[in-house]
Tab-separated table of C-alpha atoms in Angstrom:
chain	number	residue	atom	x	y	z
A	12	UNK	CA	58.786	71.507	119.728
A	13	UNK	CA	56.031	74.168	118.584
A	14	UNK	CA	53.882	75.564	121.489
A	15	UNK	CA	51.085	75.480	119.212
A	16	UNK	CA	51.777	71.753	117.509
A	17	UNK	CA	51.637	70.778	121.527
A	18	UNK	CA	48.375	72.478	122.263
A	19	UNK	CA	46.948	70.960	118.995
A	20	UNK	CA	48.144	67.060	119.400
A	21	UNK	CA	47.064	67.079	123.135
A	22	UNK	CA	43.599	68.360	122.504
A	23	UNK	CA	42.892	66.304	119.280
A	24	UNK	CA	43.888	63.420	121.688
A	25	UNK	CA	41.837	64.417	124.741
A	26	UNK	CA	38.891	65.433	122.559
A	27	UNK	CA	38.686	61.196	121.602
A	28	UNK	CA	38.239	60.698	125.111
A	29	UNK	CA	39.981	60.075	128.475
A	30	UNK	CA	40.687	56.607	129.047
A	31	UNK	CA	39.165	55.130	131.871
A	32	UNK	CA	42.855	54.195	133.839
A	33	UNK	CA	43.958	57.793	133.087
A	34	UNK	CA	40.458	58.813	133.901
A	35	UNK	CA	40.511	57.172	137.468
A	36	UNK	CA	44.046	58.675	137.917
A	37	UNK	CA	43.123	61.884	137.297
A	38	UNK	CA	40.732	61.973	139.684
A	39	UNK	CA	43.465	60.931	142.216
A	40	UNK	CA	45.328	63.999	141.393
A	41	UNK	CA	42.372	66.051	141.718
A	42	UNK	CA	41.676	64.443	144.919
A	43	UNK	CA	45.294	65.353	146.013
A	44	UNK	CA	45.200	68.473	145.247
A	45	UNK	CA	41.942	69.622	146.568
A	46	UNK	CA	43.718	67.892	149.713
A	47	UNK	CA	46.570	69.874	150.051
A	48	UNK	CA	44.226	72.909	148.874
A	49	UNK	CA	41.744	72.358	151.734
A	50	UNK	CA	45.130	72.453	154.126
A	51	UNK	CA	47.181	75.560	153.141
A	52	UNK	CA	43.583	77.422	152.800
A	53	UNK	CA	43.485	77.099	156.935
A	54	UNK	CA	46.235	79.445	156.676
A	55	UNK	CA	45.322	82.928	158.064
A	56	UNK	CA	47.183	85.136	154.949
A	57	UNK	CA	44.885	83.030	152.806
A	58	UNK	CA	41.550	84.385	155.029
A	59	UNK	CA	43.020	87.648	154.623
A	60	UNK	CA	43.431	87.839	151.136
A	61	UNK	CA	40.471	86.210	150.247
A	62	UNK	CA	38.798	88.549	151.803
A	63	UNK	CA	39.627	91.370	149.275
A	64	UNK	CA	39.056	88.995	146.481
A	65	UNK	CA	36.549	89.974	143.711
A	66	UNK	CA	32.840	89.392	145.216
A	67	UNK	CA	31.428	88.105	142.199
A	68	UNK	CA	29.663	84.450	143.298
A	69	UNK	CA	31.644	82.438	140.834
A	70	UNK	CA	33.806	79.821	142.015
A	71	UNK	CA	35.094	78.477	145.763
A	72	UNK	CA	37.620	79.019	147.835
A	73	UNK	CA	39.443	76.682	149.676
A	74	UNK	CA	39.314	78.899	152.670
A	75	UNK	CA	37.264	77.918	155.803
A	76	UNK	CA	33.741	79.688	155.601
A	77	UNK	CA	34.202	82.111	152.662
A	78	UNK	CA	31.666	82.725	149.731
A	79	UNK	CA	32.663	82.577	146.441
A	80	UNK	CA	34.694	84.862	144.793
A	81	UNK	CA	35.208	85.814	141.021
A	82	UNK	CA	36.804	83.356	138.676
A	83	UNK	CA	40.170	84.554	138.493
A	84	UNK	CA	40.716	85.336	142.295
A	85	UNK	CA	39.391	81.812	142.567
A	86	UNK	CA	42.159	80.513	140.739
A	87	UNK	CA	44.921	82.480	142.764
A	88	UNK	CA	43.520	82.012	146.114
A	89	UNK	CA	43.471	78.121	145.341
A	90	UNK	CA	46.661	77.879	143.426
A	91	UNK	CA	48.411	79.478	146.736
A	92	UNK	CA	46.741	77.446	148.766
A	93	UNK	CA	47.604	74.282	146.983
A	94	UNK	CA	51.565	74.853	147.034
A	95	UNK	CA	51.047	76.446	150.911
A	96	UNK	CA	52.137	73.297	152.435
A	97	UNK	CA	54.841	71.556	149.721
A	98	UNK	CA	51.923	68.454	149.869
A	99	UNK	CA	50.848	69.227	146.548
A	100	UNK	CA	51.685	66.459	143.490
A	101	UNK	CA	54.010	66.907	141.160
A	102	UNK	CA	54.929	65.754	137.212
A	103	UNK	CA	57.755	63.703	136.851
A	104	UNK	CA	59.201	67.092	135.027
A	105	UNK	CA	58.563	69.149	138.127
A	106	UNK	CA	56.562	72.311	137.922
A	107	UNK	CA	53.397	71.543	140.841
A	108	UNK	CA	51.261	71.390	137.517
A	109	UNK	CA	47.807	70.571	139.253
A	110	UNK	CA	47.875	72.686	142.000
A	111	UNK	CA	48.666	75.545	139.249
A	112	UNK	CA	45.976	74.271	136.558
A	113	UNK	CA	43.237	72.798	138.305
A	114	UNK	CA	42.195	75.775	140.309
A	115	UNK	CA	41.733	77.475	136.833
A	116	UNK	CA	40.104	74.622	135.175
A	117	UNK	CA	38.045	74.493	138.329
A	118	UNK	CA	36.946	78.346	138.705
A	119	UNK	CA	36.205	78.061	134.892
A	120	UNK	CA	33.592	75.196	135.407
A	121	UNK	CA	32.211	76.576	138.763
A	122	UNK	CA	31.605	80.213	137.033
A	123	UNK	CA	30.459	78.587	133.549
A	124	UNK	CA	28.155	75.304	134.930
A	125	UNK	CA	30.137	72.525	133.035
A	126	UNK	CA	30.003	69.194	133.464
A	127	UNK	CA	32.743	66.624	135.058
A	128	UNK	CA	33.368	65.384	131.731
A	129	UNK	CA	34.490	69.095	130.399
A	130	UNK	CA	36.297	69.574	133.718
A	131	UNK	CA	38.300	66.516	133.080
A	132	UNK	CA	39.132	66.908	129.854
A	133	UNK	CA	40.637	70.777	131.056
A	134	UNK	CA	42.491	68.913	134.145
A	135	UNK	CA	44.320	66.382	131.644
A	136	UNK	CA	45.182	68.862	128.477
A	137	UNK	CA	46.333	71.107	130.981
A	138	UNK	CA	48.529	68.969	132.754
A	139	UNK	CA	49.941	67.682	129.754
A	140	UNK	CA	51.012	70.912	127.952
A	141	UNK	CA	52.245	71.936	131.008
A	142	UNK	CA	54.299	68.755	131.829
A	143	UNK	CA	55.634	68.289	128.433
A	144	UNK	CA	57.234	72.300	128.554
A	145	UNK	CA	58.591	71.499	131.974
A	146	UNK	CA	59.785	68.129	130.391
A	147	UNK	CA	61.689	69.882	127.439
A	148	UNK	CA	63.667	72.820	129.273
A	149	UNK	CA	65.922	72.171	131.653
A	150	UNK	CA	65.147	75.105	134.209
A	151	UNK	CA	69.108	76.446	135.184
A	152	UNK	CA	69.407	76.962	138.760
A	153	UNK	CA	68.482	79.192	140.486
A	154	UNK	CA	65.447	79.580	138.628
A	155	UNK	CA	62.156	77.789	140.270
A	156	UNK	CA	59.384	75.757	138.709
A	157	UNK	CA	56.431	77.788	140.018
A	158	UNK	CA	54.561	80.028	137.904
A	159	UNK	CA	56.733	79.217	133.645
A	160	UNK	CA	54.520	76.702	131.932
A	161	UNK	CA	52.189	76.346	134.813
A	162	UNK	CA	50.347	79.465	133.409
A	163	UNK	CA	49.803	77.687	129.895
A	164	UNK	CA	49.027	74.684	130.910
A	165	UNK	CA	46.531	76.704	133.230
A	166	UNK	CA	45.105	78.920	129.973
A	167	UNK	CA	44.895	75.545	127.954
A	168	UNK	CA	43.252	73.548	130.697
A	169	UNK	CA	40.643	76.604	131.383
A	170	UNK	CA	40.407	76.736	127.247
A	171	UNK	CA	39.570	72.997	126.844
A	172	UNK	CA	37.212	72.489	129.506
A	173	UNK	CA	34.769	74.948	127.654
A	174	UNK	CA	34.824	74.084	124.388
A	175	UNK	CA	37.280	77.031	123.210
A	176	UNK	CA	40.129	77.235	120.959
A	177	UNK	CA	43.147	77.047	123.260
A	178	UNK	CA	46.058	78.223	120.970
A	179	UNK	CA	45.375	81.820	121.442
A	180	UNK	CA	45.132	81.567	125.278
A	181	UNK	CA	48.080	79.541	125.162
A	182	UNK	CA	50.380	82.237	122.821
A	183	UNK	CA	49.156	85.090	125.466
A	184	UNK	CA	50.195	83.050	128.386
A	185	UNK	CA	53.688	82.028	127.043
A	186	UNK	CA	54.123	85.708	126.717
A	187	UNK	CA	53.374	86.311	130.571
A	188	UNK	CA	55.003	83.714	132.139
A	189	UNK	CA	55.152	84.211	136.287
A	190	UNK	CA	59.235	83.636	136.788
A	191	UNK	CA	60.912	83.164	140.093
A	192	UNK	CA	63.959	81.599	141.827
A	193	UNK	CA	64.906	79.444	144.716
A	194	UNK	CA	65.398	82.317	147.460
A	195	UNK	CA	62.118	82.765	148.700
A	196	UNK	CA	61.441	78.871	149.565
A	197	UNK	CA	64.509	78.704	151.557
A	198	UNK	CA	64.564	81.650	152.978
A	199	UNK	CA	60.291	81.385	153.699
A	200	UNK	CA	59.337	84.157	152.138
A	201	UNK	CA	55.712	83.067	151.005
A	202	UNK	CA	55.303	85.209	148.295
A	203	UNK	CA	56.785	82.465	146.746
A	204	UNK	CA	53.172	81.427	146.459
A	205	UNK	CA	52.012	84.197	144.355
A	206	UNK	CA	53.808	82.599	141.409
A	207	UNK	CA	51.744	80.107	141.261
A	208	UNK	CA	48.303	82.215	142.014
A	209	UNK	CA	49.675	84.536	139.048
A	210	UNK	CA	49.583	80.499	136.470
A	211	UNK	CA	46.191	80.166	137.835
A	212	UNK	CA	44.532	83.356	137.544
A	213	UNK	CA	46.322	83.470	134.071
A	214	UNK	CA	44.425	80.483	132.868
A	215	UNK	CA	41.270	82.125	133.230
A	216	UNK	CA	42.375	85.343	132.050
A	217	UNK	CA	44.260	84.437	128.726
A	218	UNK	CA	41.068	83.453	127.338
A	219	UNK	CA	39.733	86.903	127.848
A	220	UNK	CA	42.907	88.847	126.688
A	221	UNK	CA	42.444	86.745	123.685
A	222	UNK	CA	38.962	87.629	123.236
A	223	UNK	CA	39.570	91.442	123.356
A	224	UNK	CA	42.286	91.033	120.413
A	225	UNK	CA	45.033	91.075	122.618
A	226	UNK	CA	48.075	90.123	120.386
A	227	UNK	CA	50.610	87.767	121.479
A	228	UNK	CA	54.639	87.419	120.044
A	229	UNK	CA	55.324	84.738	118.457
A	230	UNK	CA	58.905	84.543	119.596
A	231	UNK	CA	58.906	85.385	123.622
A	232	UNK	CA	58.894	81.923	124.880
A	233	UNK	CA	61.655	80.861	122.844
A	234	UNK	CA	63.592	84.518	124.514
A	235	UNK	CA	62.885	84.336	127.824
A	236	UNK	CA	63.899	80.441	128.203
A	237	UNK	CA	67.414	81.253	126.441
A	238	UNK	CA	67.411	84.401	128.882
A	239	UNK	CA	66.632	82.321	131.644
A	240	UNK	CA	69.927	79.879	130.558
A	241	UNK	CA	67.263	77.535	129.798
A	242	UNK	CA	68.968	74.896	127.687
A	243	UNK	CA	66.564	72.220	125.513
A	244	UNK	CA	66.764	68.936	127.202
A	245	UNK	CA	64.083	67.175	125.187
A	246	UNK	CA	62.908	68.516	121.908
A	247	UNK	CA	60.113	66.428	121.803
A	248	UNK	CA	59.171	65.118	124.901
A	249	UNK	CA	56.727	62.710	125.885
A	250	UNK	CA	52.992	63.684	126.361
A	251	UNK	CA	49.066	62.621	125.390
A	252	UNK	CA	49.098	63.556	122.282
A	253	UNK	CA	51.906	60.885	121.203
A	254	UNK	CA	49.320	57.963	122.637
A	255	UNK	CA	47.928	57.270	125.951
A	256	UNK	CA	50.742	55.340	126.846
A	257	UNK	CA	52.778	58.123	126.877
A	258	UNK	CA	50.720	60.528	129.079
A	259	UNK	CA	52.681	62.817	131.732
A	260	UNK	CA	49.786	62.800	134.544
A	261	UNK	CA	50.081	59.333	135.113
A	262	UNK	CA	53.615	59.273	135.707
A	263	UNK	CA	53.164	61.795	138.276
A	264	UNK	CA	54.652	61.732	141.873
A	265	UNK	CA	52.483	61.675	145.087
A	266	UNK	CA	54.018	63.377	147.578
A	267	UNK	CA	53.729	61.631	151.344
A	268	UNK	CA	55.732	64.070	152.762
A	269	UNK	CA	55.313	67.876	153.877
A	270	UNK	CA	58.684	69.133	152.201
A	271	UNK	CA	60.635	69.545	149.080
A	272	UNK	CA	60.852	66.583	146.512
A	273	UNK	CA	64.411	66.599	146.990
A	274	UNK	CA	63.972	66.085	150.280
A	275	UNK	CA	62.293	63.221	149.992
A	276	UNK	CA	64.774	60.237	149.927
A	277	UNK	CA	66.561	61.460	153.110
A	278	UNK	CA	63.331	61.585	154.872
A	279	UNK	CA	62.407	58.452	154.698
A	280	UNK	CA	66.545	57.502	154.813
A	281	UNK	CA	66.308	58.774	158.100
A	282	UNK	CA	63.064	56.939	159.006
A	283	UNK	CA	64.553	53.863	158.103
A	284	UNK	CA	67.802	54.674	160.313
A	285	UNK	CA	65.228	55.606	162.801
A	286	UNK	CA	64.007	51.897	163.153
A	287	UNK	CA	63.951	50.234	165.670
A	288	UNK	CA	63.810	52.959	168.267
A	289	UNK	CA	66.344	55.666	168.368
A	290	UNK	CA	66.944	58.165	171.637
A	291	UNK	CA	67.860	61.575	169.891
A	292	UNK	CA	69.763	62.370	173.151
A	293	UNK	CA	72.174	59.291	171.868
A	294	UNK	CA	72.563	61.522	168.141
A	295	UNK	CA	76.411	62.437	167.947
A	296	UNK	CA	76.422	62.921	164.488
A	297	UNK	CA	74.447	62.625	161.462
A	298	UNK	CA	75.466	62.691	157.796
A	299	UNK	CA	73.443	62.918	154.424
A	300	UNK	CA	74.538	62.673	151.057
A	301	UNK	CA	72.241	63.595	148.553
A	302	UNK	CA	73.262	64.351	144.915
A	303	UNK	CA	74.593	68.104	144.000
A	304	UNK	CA	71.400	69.374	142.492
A	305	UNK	CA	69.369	68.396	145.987
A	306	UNK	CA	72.345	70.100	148.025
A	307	UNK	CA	72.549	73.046	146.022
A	308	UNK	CA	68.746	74.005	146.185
A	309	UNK	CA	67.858	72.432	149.729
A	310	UNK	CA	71.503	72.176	151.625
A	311	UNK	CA	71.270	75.072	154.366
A	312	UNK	CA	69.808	75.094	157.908
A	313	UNK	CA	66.454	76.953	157.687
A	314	UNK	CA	65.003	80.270	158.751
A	315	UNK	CA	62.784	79.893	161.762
A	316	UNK	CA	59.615	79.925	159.888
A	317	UNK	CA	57.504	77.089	158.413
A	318	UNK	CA	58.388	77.802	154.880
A	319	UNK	CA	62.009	77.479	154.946
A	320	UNK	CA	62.062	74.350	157.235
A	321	UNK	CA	60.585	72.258	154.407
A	322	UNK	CA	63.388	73.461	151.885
A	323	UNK	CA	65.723	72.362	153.869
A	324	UNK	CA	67.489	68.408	153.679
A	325	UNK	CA	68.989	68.764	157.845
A	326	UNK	CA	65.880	70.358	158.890
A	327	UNK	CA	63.789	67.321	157.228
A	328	UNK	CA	65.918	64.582	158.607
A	329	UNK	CA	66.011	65.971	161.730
A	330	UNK	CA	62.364	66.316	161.934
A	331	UNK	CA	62.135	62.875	160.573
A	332	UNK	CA	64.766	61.183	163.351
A	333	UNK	CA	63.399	62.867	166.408
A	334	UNK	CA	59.658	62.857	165.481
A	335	UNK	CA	59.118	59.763	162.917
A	336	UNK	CA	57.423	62.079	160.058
A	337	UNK	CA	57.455	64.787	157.971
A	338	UNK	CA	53.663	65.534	158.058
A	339	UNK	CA	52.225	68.504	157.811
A	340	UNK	CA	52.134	69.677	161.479
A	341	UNK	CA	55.638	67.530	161.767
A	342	UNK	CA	57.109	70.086	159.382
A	343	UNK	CA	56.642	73.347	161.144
A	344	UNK	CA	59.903	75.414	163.027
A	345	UNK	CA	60.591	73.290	166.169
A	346	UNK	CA	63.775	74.378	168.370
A	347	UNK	CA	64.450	70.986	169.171
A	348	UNK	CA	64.066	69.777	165.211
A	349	UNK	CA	66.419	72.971	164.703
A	350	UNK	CA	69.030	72.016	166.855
A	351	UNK	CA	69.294	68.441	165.864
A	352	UNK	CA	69.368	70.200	162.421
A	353	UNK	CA	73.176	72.007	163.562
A	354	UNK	CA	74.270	68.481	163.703
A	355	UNK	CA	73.940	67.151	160.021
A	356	UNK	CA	76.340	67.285	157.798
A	357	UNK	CA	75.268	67.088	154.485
A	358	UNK	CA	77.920	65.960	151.544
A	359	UNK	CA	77.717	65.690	147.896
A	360	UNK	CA	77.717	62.348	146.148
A	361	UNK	CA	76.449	61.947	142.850
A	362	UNK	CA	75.907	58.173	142.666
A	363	UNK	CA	72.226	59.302	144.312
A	364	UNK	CA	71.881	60.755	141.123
A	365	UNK	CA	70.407	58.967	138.301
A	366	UNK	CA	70.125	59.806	134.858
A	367	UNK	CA	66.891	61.514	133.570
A	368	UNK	CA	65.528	61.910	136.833
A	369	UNK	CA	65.387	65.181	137.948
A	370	UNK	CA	65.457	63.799	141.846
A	371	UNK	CA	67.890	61.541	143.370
A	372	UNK	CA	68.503	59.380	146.185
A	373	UNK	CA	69.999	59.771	149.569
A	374	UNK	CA	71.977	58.110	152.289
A	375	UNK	CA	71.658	59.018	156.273
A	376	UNK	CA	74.611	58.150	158.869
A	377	UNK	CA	73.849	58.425	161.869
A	378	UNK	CA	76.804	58.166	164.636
A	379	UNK	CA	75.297	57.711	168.525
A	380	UNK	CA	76.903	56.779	171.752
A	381	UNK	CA	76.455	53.066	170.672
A	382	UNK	CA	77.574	52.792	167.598
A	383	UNK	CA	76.462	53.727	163.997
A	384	UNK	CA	73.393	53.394	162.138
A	385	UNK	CA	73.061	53.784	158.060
A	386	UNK	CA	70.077	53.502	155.360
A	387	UNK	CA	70.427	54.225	151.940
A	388	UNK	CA	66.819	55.612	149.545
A	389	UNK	CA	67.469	55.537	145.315
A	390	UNK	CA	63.795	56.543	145.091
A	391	UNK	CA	61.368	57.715	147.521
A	392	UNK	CA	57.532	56.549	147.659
A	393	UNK	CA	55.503	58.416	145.545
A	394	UNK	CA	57.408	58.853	142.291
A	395	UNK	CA	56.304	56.946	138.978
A	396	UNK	CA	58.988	54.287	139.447
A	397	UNK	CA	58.109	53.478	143.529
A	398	UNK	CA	54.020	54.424	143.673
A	399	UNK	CA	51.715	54.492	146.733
A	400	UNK	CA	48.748	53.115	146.459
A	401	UNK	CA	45.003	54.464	146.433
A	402	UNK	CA	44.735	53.742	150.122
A	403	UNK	CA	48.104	55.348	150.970
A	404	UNK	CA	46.347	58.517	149.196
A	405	UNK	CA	43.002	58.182	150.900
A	406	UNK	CA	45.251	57.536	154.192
A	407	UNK	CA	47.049	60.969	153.397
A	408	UNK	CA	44.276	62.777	152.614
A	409	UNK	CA	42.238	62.246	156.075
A	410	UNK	CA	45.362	63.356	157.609
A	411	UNK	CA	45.645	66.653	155.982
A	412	UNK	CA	42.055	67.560	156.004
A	413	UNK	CA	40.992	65.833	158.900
A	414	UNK	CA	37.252	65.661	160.075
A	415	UNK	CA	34.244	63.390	159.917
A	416	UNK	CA	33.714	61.100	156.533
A	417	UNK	CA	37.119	62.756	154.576
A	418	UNK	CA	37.723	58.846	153.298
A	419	UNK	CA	34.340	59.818	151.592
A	420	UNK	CA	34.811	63.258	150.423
A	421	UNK	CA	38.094	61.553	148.956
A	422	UNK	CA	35.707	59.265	147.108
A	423	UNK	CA	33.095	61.672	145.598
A	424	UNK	CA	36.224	64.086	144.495
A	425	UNK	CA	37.683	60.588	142.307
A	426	UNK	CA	34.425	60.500	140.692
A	427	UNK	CA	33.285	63.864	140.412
A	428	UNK	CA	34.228	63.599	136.711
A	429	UNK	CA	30.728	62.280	136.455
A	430	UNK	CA	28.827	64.709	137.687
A	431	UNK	CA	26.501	66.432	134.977
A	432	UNK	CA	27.840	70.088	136.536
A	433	UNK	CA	30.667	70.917	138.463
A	434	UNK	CA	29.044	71.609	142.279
A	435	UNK	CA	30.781	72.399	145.565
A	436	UNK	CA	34.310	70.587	145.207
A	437	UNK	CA	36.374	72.480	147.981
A	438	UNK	CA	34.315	71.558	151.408
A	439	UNK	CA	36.353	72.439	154.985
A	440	UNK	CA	36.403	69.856	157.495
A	441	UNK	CA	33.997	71.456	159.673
A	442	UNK	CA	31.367	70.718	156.978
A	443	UNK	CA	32.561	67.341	155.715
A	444	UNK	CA	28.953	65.158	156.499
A	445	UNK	CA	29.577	61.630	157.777
């Protein structure tokens, strides 16, 4: 597949207009995201870095209290924020496309006074150039999703929404891709974040770079993917511009819990085990099998931070068994959690796996003083295949933002694509009016 055949049959699709199911699910993903965005900006590295940020009054922040900031600090500050908490969305691909592309979509329309319409039709070219790279390469572990195709989808989105050619932002941003592995989410490093600020601030950036006659190769993205090991796994994969029907953001997955995707299924496998009540001091023994890909990435105990406890599968289950959630605050280092954690023992069995799906199932044993307790998950809630509702996302989002009349902040973000210009999107929960 050409990068610039992509860019072109997305945006002659987009540019018919945004039908209005996709239209109404888009805003849920916005909505999401400015969710998760609003809770990993309450964290104080954010404060402190957006406090060197460019001054320039352009777009917000999703930091408590802070003015805006130039366009393309927006878009990092945001993007970090967004990912902060592993509560973000995510395409069926992988790759946390909206919390990479809508901050730069966003910044773009804050900074330029567009309308809802243009930030809409950004949001959903971005998403799907983005989700139809991730779709196509098959990213060889131990290389992660954040940052890659995030940052074109970003320079598209950011292209779109005002009215610009996006195949030369595009070419410049396949030739800067942000690359990283899987060692800084399990060992909590959070500069793991950064790759996803560097997608964002990209977006708005390509556009200038092209502008100023910066030239792009036309080769590099075909390079670094075979450098990466990057084999093809679907030459032409499914996206907008091969019909609506066949749009990526609408077979997104929600994400209900606070950790890894591939965490998911043995979260909610230990729930279910959990039911009815369950004394952890009666825990002998638990057991999880998950499929090789989840143990390979997520397998190990975590580091005693809040980063590496939601890469890993026995931190999440033991979370999950003693505490009945993976929430946000659920989801942070907890000695107890840990030590529950030392007891799982996590095998590999491949009939979790299934094909073309890039996350599996899971099955939790749990062995206590009375006897023994099993639940099996083939697909958690969220993903295209088992969806949550509207409510179950309006429900989610009060929880991570909290405050006063968040049920209607959710609703004014799902519509904002109607607003004639692109106001104040990111409010804290101190502010949210009731």
């Amino acid at each position: 597949m050409d990068l610039q055949a992509l860019v072109h049959d997305v945006t002659a699709v987009v540019a018919t207009g945004v039908p209005a199911a996709v239209r109404h699910h888009a805003g849920l993903v916005l909505a999401d995201t400015v969710g998760a965005m609003i809770a990993g900006g309450r964290s104080p590295e954010l404060a402190a870095l957006a406090a060197t940020c460019d001054p320039r009054p352009q777009a917000e922040v999703a930091v408590p209290g802070h003015p805006r900031v130039g366009a393309a600090a927006a878009a990092a500050v945001n993007a970090m924020a967004g990912v902060w908490l592993e509560i973000d969305e995510d395409s069926k691909p992988g790759g946390h496309v909206a919390a990479q592309v809508l901050p730069a979509v966003l910044a773009v329309a804050q900074r330029d006074g567009l309308s809802g319409e243009q930030l809409l039709r950004g949001l959903v070219t971005g998403y799907e150039v983005a989700a139809a790279l991730y779709a196509m390469y098959d990213l060889r572990y131990p290389v992660h999703p954040h940052g890659l195709f995030g940052a074109v989808g970003a320079a598209v989105g950011a292209a779109v929404a005002r009215g610009d050619d996006p195949g030369p932002p595009a070419r410049i941003a396949s030739n800067l891709l942000p690359v990283g592995v899987w060692d800084p989410c399990t060992e909590g490093a959070t500069v793991r974040h950064v790759l996803a600020a560097d997608a964002a601030a990209m977006g708005v950036r390509a556009a200038e770079l092209a502008a100023a006659g910066i030239g792009p190769s036309a080769t590099v993205l075909d390079s670094l993917t075979a450098a990466l090991g990057c084999r093809v796994r679907q030459a032409n994969p499914a996206h907008a511009g091969h019909g609506w029907r066949h749009a990526q953001i609408t077979r997104n997955t929600f994400k209900i819990h606070s950790a890894c995707l591939h965490a998911h299924a043995a979260i909610e496998a230990a729930l279910a085990v959990r039911r009815p009540a369950l004394d952890p001091a009666e825990i002998r023994s638990v057991t999880v099998a998950v499929m090789s890909g989840a143990a390979e990435r997520i397998g190990a105990l975590p580091r005693p931070n809040s980063l590496s406890t939601r890469f890993s599968i026995p931190y999440a289950v033991a979370t999950a068994l003693l505490r009945g959630e993976a929430s946000v605050t659920a989801m942070g280092y907890d000695a107890h959690a840990f030590a529950l954690a030392e007891k799982v023992r996590l095998v590999v069995d491949d009939s979790h796996a299934r094909a073309g799906e890039p996350i599996g199932g899971a099955t939790v044993t749990v062995e206590t003083v009375t006897g023994t307790r099993r639940a099996r998950v083939d697909r958690p809630r969220g993903v295209c295949d088992n969806p949550v509702s509207e409510e179950d996302l309006r429900v989610k989002f009060a929880a991570v933002v909290g405050g006063a009349g968040a049920e209607e902040y959710f609703a004014s973000l799902v519509e904002v694509f109607d607003a004639p210009v692109v106001g104040q999107v990111l409010v804290s929960d101190q502010a949210v009016a009731t």
